[in-house]
PDB file of C-alpha atoms in Angstrom:
ATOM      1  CA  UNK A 126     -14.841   6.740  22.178  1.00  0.00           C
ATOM      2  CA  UNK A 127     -14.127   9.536  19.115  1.00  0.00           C
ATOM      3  CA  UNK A 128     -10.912  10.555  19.161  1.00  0.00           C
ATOM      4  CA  UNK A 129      -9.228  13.473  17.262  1.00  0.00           C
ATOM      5  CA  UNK A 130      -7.807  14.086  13.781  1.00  0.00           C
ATOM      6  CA  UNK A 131      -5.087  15.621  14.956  1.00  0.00           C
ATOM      7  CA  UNK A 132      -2.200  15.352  17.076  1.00  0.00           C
ATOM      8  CA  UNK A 133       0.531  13.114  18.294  1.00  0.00           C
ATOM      9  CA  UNK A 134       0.692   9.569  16.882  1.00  0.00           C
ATOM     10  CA  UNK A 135      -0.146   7.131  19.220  1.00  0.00           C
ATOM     11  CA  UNK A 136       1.931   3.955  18.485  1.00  0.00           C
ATOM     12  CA  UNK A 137      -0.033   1.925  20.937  1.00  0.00           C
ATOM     13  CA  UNK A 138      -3.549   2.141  19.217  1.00  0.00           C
ATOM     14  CA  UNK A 139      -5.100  -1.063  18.191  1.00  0.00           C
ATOM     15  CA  UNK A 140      -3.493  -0.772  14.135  1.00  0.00           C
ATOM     16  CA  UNK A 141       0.065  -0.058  14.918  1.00  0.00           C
ATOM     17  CA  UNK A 142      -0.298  -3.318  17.399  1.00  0.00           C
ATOM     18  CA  UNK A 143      -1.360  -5.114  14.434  1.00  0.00           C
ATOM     19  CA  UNK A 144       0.939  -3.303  12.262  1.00  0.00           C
ATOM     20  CA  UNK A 145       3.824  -4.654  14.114  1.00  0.00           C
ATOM     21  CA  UNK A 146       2.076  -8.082  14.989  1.00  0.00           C
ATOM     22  CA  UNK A 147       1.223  -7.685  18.561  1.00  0.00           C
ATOM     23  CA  UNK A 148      -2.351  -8.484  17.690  1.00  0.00           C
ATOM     24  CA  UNK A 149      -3.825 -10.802  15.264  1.00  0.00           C
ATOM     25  CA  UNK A 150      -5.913  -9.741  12.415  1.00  0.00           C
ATOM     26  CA  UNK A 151      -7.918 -11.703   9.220  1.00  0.00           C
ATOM     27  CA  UNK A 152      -5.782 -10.571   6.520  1.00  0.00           C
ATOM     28  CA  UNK A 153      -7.280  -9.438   3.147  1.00  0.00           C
ATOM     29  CA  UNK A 154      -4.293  -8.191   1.433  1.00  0.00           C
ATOM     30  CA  UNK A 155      -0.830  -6.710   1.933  1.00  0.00           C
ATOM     31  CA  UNK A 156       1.511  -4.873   0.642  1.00  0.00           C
ATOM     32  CA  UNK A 157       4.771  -2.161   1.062  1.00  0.00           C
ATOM     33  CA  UNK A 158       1.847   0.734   1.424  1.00  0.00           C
ATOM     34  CA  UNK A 159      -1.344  -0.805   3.084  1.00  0.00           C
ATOM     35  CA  UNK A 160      -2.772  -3.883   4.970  1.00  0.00           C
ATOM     36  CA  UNK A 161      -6.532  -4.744   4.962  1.00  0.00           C
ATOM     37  CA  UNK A 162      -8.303  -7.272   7.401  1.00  0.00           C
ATOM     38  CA  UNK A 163     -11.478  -7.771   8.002  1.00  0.00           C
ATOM     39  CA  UNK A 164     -13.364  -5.866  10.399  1.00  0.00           C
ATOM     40  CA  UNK A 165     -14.299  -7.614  14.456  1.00  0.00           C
ATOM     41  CA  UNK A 166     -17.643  -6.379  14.416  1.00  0.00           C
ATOM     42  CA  UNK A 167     -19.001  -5.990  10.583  1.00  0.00           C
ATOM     43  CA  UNK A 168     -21.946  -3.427   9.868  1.00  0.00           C
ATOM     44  CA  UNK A 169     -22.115  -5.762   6.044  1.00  0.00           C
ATOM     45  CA  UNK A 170     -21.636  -9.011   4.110  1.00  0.00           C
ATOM     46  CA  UNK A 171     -18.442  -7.379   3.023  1.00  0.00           C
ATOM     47  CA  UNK A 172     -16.287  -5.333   6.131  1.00  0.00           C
ATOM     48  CA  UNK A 173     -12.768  -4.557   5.508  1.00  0.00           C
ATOM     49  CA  UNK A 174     -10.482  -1.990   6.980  1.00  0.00           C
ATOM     50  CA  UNK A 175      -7.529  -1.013   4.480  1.00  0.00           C
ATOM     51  CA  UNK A 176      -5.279   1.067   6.671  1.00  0.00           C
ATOM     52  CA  UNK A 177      -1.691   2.611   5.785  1.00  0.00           C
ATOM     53  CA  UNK A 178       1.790   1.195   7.274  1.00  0.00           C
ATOM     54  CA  UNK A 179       2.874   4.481   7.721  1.00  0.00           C
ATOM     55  CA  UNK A 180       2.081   6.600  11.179  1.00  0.00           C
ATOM     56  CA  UNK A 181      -0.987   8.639  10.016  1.00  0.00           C
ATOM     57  CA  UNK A 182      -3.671   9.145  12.445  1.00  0.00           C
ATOM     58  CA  UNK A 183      -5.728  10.518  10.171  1.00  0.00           C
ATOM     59  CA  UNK A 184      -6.805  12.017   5.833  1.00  0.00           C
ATOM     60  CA  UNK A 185      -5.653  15.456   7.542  1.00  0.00           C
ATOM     61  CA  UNK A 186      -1.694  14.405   8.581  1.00  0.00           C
ATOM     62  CA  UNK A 187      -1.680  11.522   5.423  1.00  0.00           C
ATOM     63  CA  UNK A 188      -2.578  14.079   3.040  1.00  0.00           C
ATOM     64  CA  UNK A 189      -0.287  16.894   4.124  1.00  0.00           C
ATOM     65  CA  UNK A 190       2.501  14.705   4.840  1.00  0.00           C
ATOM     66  CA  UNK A 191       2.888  11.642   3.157  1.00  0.00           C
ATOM     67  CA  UNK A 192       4.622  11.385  -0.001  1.00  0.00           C
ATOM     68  CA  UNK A 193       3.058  10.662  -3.356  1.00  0.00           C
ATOM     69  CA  UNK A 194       4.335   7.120  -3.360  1.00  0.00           C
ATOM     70  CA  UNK A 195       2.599   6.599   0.018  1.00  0.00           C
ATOM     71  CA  UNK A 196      -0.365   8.097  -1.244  1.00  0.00           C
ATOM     72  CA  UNK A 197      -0.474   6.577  -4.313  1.00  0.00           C
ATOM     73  CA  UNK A 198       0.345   3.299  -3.026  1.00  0.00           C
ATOM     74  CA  UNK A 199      -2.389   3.435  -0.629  1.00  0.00           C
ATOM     75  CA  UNK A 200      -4.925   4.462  -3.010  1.00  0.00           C
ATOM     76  CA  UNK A 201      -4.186   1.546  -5.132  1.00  0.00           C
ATOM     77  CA  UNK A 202      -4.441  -0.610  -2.737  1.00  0.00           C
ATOM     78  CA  UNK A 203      -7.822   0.133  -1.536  1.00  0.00           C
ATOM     79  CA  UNK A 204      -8.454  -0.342  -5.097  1.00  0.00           C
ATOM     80  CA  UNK A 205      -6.621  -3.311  -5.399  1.00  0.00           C
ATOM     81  CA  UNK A 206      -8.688  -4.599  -2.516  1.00  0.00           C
ATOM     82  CA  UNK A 207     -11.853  -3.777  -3.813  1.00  0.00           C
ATOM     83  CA  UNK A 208     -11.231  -5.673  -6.928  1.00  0.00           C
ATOM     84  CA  UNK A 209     -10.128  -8.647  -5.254  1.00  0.00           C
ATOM     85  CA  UNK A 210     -13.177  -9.080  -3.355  1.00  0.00           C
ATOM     86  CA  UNK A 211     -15.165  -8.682  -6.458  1.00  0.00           C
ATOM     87  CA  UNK A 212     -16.894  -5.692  -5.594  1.00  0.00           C
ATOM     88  CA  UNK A 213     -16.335  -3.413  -8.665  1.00  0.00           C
ATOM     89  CA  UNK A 214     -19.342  -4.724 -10.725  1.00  0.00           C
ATOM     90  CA  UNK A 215     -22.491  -4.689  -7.787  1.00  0.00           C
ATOM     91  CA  UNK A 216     -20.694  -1.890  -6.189  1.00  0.00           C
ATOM     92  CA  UNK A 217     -19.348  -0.599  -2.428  1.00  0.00           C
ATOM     93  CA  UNK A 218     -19.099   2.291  -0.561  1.00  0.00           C
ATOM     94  CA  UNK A 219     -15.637   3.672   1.248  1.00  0.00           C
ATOM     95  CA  UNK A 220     -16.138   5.279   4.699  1.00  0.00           C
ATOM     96  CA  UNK A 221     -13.540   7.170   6.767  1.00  0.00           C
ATOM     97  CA  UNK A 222     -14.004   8.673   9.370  1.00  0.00           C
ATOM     98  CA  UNK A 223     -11.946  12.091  10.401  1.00  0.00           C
ATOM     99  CA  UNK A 224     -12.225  13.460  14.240  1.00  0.00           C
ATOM    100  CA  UNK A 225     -14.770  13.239  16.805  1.00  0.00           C
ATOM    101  CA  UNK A 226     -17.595  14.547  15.076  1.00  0.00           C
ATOM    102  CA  UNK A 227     -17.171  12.048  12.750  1.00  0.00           C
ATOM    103  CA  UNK A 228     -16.829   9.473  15.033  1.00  0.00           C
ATOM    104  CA  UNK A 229     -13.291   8.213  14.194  1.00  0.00           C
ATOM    105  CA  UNK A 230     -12.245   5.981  16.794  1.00  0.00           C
ATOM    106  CA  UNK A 231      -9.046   4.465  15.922  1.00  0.00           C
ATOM    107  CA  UNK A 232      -6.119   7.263  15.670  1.00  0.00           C
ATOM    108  CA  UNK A 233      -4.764   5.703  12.678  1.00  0.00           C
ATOM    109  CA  UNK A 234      -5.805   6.627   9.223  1.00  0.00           C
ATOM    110  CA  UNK A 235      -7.908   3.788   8.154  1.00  0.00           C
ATOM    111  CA  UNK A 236     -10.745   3.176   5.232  1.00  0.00           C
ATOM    112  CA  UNK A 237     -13.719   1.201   6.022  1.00  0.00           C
ATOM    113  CA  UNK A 238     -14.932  -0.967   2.736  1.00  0.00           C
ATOM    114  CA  UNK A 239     -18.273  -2.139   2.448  1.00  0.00           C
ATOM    115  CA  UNK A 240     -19.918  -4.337   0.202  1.00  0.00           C
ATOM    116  CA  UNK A 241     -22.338  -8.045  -0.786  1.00  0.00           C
ATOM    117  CA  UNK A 242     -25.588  -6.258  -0.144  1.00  0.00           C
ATOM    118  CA  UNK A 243     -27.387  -3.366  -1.076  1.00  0.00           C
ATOM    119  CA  UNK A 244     -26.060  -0.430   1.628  1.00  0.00           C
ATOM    120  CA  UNK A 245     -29.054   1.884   1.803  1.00  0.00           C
ATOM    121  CA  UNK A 246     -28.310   5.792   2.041  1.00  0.00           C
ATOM    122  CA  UNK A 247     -25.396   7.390   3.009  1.00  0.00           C
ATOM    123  CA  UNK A 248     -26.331   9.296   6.421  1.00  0.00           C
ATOM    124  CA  UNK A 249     -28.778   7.822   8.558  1.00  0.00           C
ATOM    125  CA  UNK A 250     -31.183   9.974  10.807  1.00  0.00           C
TER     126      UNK A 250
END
């Protein structure tokens, strides 16, 4: 079910559970900023999720209140992750998704990485 961009934190959503380790995940990579795992139910070869440690539910809070080291550090290490998987020479493609209409469903920033085939066109339909 979407959820909104905005609002309250909710630090009993499915990535501050694994944040804290109340849930399990596949690790990828880890660091101070970010930690990526790959995703339950992957739409490609390649499905990671690189989310934040901090409490951002979404690019709208992250980018108006983080600070530059979070947002910095972040952005590296979706990089970081990308590189690692060895998906800088065929390519990827970053999703993330922002409010309902968008069809975010996790109220915790998070980037969806996708990669090891061809992806097709952005929107579909």
């Amino acid at each position: 079910m979407p959820v909104e961009a905005l609002g309250d934190y909710d630090d009993g959503n499915v990535f501050a559970r694994i944040l804290r380790g109340d849930l399990p995940c596949k690790q990828v990579y880890a660091d101070e900023w970010a930690l990526a795992f790959h995703d339950i139910a992957p739409q490609a070869p390649v499905h990671v999720l690189v989310i934040p440690r901090g409490r951002w539910r979404s690019w709208a809070d992250f980018s108006a209140g983080a600070t530059d080291a979070e947002i910095g550090g972040y952005v590296r290490a979706v990089g970081h992750v990308a590189r690692m998987l060895g998906l800088e020479t065929p390519g990827y493609r970053l999703l993330a998704n922002a409010g309902t209409e968008a069809g975010q469903e996790v109220p915790h920033l998070h980037v969806h990485l996708f990669g090891g085939k061809p992806l097709g066109p952005m929107l579909a339909g």
